[in-house]
PDB file of C-alpha atoms and ligand atoms in Angstrom:
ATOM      1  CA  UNK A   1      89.396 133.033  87.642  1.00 49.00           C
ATOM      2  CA  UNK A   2      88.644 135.397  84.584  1.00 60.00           C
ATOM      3  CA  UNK A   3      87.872 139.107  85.866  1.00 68.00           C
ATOM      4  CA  UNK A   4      84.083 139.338  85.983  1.00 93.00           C
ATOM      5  CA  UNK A   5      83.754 143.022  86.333  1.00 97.00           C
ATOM      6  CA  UNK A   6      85.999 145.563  84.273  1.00 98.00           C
ATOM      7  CA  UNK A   7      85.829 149.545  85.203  1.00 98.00           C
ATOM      8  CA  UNK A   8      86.274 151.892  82.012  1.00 98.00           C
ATOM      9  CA  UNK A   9      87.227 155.188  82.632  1.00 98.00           C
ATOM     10  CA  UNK A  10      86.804 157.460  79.815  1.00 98.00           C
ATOM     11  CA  UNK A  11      89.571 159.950  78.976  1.00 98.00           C
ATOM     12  CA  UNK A  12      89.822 160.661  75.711  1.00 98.00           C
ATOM     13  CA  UNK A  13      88.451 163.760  75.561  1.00 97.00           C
ATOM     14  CA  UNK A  14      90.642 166.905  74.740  1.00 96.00           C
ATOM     15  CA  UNK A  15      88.660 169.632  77.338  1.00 94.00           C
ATOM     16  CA  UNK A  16      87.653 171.964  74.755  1.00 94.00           C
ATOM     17  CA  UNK A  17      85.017 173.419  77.322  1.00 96.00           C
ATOM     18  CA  UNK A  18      87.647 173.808  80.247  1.00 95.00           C
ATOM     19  CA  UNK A  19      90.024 175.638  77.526  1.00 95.00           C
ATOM     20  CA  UNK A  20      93.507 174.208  79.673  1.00 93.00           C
ATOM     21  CA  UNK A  21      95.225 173.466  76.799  1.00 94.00           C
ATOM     22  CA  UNK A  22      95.992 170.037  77.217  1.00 95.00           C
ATOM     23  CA  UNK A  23      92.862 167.300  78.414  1.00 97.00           C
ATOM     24  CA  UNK A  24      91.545 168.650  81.745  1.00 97.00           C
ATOM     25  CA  UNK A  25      91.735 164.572  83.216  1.00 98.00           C
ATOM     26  CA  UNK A  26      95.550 166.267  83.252  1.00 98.00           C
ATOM     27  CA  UNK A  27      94.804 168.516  85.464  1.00 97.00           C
ATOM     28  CA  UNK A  28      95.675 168.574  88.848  1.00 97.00           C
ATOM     29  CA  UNK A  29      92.811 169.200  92.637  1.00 97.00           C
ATOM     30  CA  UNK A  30      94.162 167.800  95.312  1.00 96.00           C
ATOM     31  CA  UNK A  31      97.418 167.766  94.504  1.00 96.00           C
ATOM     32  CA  UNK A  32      96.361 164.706  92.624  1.00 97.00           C
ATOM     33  CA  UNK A  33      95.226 164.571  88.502  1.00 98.00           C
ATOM     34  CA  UNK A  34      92.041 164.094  88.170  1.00 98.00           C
ATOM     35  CA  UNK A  35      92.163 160.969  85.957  1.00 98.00           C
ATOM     36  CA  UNK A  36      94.161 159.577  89.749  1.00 98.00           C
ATOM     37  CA  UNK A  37      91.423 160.342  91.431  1.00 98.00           C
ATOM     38  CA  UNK A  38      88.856 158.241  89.130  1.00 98.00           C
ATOM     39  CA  UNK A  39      91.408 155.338  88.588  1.00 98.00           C
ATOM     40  CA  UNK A  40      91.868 155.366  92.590  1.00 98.00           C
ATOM     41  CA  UNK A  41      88.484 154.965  93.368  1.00 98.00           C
ATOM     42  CA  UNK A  42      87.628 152.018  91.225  1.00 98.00           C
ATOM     43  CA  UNK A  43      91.110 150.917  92.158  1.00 98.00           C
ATOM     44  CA  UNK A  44      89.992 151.046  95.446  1.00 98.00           C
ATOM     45  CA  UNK A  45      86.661 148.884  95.222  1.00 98.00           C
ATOM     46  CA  UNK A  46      86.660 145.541  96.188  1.00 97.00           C
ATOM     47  CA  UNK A  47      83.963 144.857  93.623  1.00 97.00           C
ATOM     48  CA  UNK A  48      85.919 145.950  90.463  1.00 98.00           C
ATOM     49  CA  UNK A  49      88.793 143.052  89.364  1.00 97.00           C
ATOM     50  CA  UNK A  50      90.214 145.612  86.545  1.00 98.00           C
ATOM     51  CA  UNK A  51      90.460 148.966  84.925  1.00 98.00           C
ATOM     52  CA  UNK A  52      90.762 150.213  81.734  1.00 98.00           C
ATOM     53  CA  UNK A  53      91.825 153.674  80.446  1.00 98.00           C
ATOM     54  CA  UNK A  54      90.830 154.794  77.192  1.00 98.00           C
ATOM     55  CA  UNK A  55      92.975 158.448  76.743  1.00 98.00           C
ATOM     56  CA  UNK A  56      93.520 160.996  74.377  1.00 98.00           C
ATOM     57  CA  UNK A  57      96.205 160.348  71.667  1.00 97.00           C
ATOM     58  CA  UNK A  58      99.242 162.048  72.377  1.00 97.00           C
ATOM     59  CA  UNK A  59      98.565 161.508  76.040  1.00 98.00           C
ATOM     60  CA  UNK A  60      99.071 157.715  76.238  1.00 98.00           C
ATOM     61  CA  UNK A  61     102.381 157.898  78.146  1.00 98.00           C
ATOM     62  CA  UNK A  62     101.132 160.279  80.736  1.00 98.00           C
ATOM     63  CA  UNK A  63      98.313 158.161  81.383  1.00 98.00           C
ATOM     64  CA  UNK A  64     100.129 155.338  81.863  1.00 98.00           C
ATOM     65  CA  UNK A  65     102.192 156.876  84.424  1.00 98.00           C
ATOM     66  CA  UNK A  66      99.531 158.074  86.514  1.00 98.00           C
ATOM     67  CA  UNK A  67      97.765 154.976  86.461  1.00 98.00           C
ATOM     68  CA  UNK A  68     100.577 152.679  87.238  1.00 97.00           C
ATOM     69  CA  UNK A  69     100.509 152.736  91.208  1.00 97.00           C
ATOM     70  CA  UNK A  70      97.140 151.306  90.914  1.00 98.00           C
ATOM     71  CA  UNK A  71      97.107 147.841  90.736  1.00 98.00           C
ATOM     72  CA  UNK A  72      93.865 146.845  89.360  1.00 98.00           C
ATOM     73  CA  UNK A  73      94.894 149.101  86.028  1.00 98.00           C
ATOM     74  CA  UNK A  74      95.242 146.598  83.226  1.00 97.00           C
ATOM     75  CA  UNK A  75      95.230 148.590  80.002  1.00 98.00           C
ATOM     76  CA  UNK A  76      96.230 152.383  78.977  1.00 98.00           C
ATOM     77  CA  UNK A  77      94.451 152.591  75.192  1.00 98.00           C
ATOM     78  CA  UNK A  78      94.141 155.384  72.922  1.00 98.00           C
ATOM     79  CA  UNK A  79      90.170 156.717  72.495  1.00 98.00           C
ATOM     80  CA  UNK A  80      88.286 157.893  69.418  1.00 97.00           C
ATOM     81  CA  UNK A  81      87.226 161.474  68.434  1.00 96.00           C
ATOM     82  CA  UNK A  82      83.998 160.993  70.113  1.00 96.00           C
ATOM     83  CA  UNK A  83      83.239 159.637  73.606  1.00 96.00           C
ATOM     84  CA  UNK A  84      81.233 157.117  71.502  1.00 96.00           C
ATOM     85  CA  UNK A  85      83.748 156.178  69.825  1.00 96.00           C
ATOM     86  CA  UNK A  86      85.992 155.778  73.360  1.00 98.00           C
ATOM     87  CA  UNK A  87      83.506 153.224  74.289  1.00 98.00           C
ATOM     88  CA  UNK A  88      83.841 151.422  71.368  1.00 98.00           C
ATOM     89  CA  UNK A  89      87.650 151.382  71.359  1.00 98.00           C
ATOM     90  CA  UNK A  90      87.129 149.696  75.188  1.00 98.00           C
ATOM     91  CA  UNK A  91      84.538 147.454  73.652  1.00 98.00           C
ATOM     92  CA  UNK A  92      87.175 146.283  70.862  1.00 98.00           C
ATOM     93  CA  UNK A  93      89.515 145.588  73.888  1.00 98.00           C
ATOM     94  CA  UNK A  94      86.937 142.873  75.664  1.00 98.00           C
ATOM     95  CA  UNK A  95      85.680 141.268  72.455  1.00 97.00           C
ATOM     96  CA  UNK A  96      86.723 137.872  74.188  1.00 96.00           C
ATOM     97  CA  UNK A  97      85.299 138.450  77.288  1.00 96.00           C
ATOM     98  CA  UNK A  98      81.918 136.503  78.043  1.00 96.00           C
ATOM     99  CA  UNK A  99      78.954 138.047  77.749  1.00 96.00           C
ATOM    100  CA  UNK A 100      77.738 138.074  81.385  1.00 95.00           C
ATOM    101  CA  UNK A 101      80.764 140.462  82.559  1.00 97.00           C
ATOM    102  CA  UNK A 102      79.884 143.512  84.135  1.00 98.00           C
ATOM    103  CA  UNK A 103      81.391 146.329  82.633  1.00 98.00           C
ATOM    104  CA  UNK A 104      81.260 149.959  84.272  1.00 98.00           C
ATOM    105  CA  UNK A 105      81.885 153.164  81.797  1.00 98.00           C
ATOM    106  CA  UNK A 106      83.127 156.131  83.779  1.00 98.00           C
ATOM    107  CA  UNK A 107      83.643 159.733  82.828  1.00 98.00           C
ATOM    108  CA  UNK A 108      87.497 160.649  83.911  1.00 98.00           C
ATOM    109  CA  UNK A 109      86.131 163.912  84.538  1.00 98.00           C
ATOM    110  CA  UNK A 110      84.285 162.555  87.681  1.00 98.00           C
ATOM    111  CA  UNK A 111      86.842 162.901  90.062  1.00 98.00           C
ATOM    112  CA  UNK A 112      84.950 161.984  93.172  1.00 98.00           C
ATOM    113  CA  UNK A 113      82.725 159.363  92.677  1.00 98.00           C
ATOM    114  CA  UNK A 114      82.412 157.425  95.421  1.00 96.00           C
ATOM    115  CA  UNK A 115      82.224 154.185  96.778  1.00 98.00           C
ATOM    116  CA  UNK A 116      78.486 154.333  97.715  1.00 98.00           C
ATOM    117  CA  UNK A 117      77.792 155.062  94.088  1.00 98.00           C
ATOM    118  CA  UNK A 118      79.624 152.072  92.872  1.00 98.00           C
ATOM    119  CA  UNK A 119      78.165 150.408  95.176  1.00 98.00           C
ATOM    120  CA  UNK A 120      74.897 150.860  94.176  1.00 98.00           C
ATOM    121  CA  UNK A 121      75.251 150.468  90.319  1.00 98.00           C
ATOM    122  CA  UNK A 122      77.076 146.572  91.303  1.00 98.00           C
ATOM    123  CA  UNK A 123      74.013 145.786  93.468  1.00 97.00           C
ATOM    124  CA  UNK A 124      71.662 147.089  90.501  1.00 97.00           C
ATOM    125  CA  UNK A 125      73.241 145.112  88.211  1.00 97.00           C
ATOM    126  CA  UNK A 126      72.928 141.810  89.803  1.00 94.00           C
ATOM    127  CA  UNK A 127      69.303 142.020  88.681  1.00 94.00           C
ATOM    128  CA  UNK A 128      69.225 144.430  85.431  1.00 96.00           C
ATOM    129  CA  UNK A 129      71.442 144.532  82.186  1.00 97.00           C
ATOM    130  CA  UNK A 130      71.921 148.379  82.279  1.00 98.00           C
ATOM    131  CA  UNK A 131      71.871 150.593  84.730  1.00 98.00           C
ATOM    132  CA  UNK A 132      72.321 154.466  84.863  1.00 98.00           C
ATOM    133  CA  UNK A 133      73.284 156.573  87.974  1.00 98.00           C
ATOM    134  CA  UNK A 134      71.579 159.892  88.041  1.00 98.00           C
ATOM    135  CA  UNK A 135      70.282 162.850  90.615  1.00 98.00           C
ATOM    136  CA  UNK A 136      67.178 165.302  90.221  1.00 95.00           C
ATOM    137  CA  UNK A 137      67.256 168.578  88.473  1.00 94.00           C
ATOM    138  CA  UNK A 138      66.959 171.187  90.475  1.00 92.00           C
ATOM    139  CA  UNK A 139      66.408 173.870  87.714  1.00 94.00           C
ATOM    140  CA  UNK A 140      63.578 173.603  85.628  1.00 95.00           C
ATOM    141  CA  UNK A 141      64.276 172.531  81.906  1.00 96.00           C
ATOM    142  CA  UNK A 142      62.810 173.296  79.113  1.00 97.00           C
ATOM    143  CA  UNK A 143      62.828 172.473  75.177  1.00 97.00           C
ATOM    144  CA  UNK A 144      63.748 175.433  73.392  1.00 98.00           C
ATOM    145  CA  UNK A 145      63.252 175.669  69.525  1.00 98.00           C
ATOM    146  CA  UNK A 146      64.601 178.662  67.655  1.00 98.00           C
ATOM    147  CA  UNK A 147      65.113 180.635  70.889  1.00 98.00           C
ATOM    148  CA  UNK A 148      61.251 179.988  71.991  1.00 98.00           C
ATOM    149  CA  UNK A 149      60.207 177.410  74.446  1.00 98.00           C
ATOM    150  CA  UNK A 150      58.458 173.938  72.850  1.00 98.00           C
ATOM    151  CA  UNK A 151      58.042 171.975  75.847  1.00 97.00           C
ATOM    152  CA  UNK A 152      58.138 172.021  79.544  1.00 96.00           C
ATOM    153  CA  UNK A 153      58.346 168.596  80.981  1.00 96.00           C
ATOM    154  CA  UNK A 154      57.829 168.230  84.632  1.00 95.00           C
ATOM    155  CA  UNK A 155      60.721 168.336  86.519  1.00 95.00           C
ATOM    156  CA  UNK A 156      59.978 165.915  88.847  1.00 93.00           C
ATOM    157  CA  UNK A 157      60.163 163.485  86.022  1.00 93.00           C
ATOM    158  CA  UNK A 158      63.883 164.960  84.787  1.00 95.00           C
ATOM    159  CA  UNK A 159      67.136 163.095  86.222  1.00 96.00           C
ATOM    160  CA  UNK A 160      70.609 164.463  85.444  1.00 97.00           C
ATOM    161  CA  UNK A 161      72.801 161.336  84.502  1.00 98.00           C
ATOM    162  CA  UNK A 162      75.816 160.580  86.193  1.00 98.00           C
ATOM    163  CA  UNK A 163      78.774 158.295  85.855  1.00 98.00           C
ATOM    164  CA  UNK A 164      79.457 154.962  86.058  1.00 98.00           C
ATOM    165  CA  UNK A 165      77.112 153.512  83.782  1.00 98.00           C
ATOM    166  CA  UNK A 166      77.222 150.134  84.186  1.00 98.00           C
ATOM    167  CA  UNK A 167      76.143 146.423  81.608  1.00 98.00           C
ATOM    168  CA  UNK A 168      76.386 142.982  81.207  1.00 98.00           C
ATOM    169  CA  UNK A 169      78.791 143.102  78.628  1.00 98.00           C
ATOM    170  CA  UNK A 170      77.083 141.193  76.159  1.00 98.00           C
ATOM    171  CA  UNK A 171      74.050 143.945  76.551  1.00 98.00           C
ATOM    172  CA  UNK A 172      76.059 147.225  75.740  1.00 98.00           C
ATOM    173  CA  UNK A 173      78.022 145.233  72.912  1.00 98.00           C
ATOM    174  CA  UNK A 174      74.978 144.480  70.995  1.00 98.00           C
ATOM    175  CA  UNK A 175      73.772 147.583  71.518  1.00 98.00           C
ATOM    176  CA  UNK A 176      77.111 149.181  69.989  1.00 98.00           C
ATOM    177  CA  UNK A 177      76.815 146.484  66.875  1.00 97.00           C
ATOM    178  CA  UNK A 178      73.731 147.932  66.116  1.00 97.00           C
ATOM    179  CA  UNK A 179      74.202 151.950  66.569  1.00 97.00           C
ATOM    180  CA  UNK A 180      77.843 151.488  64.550  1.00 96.00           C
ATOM    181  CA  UNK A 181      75.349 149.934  61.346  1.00 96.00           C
ATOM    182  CA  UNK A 182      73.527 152.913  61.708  1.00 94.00           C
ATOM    183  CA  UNK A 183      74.501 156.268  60.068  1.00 92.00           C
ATOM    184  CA  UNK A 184      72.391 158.818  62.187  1.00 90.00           C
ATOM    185  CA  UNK A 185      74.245 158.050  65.300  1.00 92.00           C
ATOM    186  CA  UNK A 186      74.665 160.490  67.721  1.00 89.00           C
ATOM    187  CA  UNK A 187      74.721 159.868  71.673  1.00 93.00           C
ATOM    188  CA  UNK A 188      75.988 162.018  74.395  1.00 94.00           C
ATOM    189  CA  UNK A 189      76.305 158.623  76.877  1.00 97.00           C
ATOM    190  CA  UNK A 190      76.190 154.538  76.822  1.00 98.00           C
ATOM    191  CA  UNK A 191      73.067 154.049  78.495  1.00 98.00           C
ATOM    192  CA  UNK A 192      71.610 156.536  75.178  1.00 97.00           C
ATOM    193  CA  UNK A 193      72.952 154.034  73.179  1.00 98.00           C
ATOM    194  CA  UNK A 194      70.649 150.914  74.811  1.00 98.00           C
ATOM    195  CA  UNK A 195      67.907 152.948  75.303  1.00 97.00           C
ATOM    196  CA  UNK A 196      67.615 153.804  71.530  1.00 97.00           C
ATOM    197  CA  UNK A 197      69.109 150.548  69.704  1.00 97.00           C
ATOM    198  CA  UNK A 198      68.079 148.095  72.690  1.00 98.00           C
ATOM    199  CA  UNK A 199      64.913 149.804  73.808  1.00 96.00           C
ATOM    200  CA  UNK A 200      63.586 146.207  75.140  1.00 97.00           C
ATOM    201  CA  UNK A 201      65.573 146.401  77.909  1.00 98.00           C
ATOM    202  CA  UNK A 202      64.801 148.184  81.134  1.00 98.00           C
ATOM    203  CA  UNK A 203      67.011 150.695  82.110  1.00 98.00           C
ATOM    204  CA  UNK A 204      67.399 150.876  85.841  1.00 98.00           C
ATOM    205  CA  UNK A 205      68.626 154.329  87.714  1.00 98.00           C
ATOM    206  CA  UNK A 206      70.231 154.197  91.116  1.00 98.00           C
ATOM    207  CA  UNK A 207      70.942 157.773  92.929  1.00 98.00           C
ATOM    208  CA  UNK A 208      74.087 159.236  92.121  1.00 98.00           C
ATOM    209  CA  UNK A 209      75.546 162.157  94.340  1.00 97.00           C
ATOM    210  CA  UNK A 210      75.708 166.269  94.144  1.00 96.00           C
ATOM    211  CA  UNK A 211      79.462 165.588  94.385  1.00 97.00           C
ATOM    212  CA  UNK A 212      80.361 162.973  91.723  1.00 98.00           C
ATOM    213  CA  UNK A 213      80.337 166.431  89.443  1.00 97.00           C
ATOM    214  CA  UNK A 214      81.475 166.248  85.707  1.00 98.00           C
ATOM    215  CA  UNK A 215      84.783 168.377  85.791  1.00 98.00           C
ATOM    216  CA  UNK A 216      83.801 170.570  82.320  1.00 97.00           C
ATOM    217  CA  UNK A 217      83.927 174.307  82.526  1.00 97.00           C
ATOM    218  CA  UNK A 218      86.657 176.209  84.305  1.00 97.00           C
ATOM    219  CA  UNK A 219      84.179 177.356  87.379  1.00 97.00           C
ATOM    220  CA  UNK A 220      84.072 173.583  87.819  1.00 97.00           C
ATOM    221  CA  UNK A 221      87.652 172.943  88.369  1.00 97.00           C
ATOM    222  CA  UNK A 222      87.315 175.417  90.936  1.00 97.00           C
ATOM    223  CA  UNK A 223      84.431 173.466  93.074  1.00 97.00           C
ATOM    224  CA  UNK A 224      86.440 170.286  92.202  1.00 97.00           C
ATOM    225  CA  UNK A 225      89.448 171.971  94.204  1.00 97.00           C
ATOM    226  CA  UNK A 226      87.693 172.774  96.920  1.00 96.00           C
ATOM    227  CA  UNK A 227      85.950 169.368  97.437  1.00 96.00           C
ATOM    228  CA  UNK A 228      89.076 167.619  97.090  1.00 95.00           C
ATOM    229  CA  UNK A 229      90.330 170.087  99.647  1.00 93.00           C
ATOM    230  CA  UNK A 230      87.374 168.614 102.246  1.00 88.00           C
ATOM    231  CA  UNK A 231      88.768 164.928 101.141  1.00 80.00           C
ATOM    232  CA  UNK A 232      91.850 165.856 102.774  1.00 67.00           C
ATOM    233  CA  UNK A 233      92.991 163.475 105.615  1.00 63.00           C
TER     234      UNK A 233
HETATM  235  N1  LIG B 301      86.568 161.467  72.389  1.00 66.26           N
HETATM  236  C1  LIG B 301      86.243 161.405  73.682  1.00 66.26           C
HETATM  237  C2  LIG B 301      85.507 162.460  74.299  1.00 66.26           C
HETATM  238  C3  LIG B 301      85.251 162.369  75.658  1.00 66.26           C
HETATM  239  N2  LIG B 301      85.701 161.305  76.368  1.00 66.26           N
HETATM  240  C4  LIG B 301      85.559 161.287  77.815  1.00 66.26           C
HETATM  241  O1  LIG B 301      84.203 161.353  78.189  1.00 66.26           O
HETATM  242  C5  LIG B 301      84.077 162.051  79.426  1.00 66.26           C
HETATM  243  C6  LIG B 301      82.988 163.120  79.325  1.00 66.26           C
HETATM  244  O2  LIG B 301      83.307 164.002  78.254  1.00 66.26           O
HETATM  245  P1  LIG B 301      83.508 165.566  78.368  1.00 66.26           P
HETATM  246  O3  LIG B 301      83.262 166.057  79.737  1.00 66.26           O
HETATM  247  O4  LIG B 301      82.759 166.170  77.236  1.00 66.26           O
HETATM  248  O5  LIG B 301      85.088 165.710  78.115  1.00 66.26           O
HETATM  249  P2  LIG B 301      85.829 166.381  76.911  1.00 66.26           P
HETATM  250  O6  LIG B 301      85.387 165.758  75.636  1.00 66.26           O
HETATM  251  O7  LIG B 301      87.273 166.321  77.240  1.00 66.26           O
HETATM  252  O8  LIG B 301      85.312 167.903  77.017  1.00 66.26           O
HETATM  253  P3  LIG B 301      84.902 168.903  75.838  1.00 66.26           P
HETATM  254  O9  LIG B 301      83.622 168.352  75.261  1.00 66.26           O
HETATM  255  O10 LIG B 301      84.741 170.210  76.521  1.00 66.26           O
HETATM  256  O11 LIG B 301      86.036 168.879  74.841  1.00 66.26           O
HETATM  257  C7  LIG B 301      85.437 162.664  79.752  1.00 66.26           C
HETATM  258  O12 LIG B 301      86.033 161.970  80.811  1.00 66.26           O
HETATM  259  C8  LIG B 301      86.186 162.538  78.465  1.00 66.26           C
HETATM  260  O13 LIG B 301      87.587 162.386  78.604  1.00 66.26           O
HETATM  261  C9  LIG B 301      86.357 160.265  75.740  1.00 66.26           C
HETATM  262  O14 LIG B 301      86.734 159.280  76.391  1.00 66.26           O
HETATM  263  N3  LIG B 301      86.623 160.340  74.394  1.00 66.26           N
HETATM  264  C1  LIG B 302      77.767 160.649  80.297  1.00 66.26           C
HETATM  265  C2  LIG B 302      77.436 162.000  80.877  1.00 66.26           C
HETATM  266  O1  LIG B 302      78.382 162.343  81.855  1.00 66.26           O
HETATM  267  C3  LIG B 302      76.084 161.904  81.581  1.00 66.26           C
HETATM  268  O2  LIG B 302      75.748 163.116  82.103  1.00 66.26           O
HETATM  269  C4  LIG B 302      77.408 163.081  79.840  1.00 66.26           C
HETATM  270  O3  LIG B 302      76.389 162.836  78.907  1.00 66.26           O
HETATM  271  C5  LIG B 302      78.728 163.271  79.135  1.00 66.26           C
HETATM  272  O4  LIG B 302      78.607 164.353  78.228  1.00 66.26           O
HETATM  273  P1  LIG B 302      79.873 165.086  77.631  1.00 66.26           P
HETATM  274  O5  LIG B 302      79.358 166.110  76.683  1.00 66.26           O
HETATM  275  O6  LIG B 302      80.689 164.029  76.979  1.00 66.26           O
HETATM  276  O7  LIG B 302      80.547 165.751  78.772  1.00 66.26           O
END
């Protein structure tokens, strides 16, 4: 039988934030790069059949050799300048899939999602046809416009947004059909992208964690090496 849910992880950023040199997914905590640590746990899932890696270009080979061991890894491709444009390149990939796959993007840089998580976005979308994984803000945020504060929204109404986001595929395809005709496009995620092209359908959120952190700014790699060290058998 066909695979009916596909895992995406996203690496084909370059880690201009994190200022390594070379794509921070590279980079080692735990012993282990952190693109291993993604693959492995969707790898690891009895709920996911396959996964794809979209990577950097220049960095296919790498990729491919890290992501070998794990059996479930079907396809090493090359990403777009954009994460956008990643997503699209995984989209391209599954264009004769049926619509009612599930598909799961992941950020790469998310070494340590977990199993619970995964868990929860599969159960969600049983019911729904996206579904976002996210945790409160603890800070309060603001809008600021030219250095002066426009807006205040409550926090208890704000939700950082983790990864996996997760579709029916035929949902977050249509979706994509219709931001690519449009020029304006600009989105920092996938579930952005059905919100504002799709905005019909319902967007569910399932709790993420504190530690399924995005691995972005060099203090981060440092937090990421110590949780990895508390993974240790
Ligand atoms: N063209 C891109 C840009 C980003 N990503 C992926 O999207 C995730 C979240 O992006 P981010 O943390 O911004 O990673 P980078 O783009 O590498 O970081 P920076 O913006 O600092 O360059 C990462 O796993 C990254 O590899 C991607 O697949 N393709
Ligand atoms: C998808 C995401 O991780 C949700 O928080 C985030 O928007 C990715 O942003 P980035 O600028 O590509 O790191």
């Amino acid at each position: 039988m066909a695979t009916r849910t596909v895992a995406v992880v996203l690496a084909g950023g370059v880690g201009e934030r994190m200022g390594a040199g070379r794509p921070k997914q590279l980079m080692e905590v735990g012993g282990r790069p952190i693109l291993a640590h993604a693959v492995g746990a969707f790898d690891a899932h009895p709920g996911i059949g396959e996964v794809v890696v979209v990577m950097a270009p220049g960095h296919l080979r790498e990729a491919a050799a890290i992501t070998a061991p794990f059996a479930k890894t079907a396809a090493v491709i090359e990403g777009g300048a954009t994460r956008t444009a990643s997503t699209v390149a995984a989209l391209r990939l599954l264009d004769d899939r049926p619509d009612d796959v599930r598909v799961l993007f992941h950020d790469a840089a998310r070494p340590f999602v977990d199993r619970a998580v995964i868990d929860r976005v599969l159960g969600a979308l049983d019911a729904c046809e996206a579904v976002a994984v996210g945790v409160p803000s603890s800070d309060t945020i603001v809008v600021v416009e030219d250095g002066t504060v426009a807006s205040m929204p409550p926090r208890e109404t704000l939700t950082r947004f983790q990864t996996p986001q997760g579709f029916r595929l035929g949902t977050i395809r249509k979706a994509y059909e219709l931001a690519l005709a449009d020029p304006g496009l600009r989105a920092t995620d996938d579930c952005g992208i059905v919100h504002r092209y799709l905005p019909g359908v319902p967007i569910r959120v399932v709790a993420g964690s504190e530690r399924n952190l995005k691995v972005t700014q060099p203090l981060d790699a440092v937090i990421a090496e110590h949780l990895a060290s508390e993974e240790a058998p």
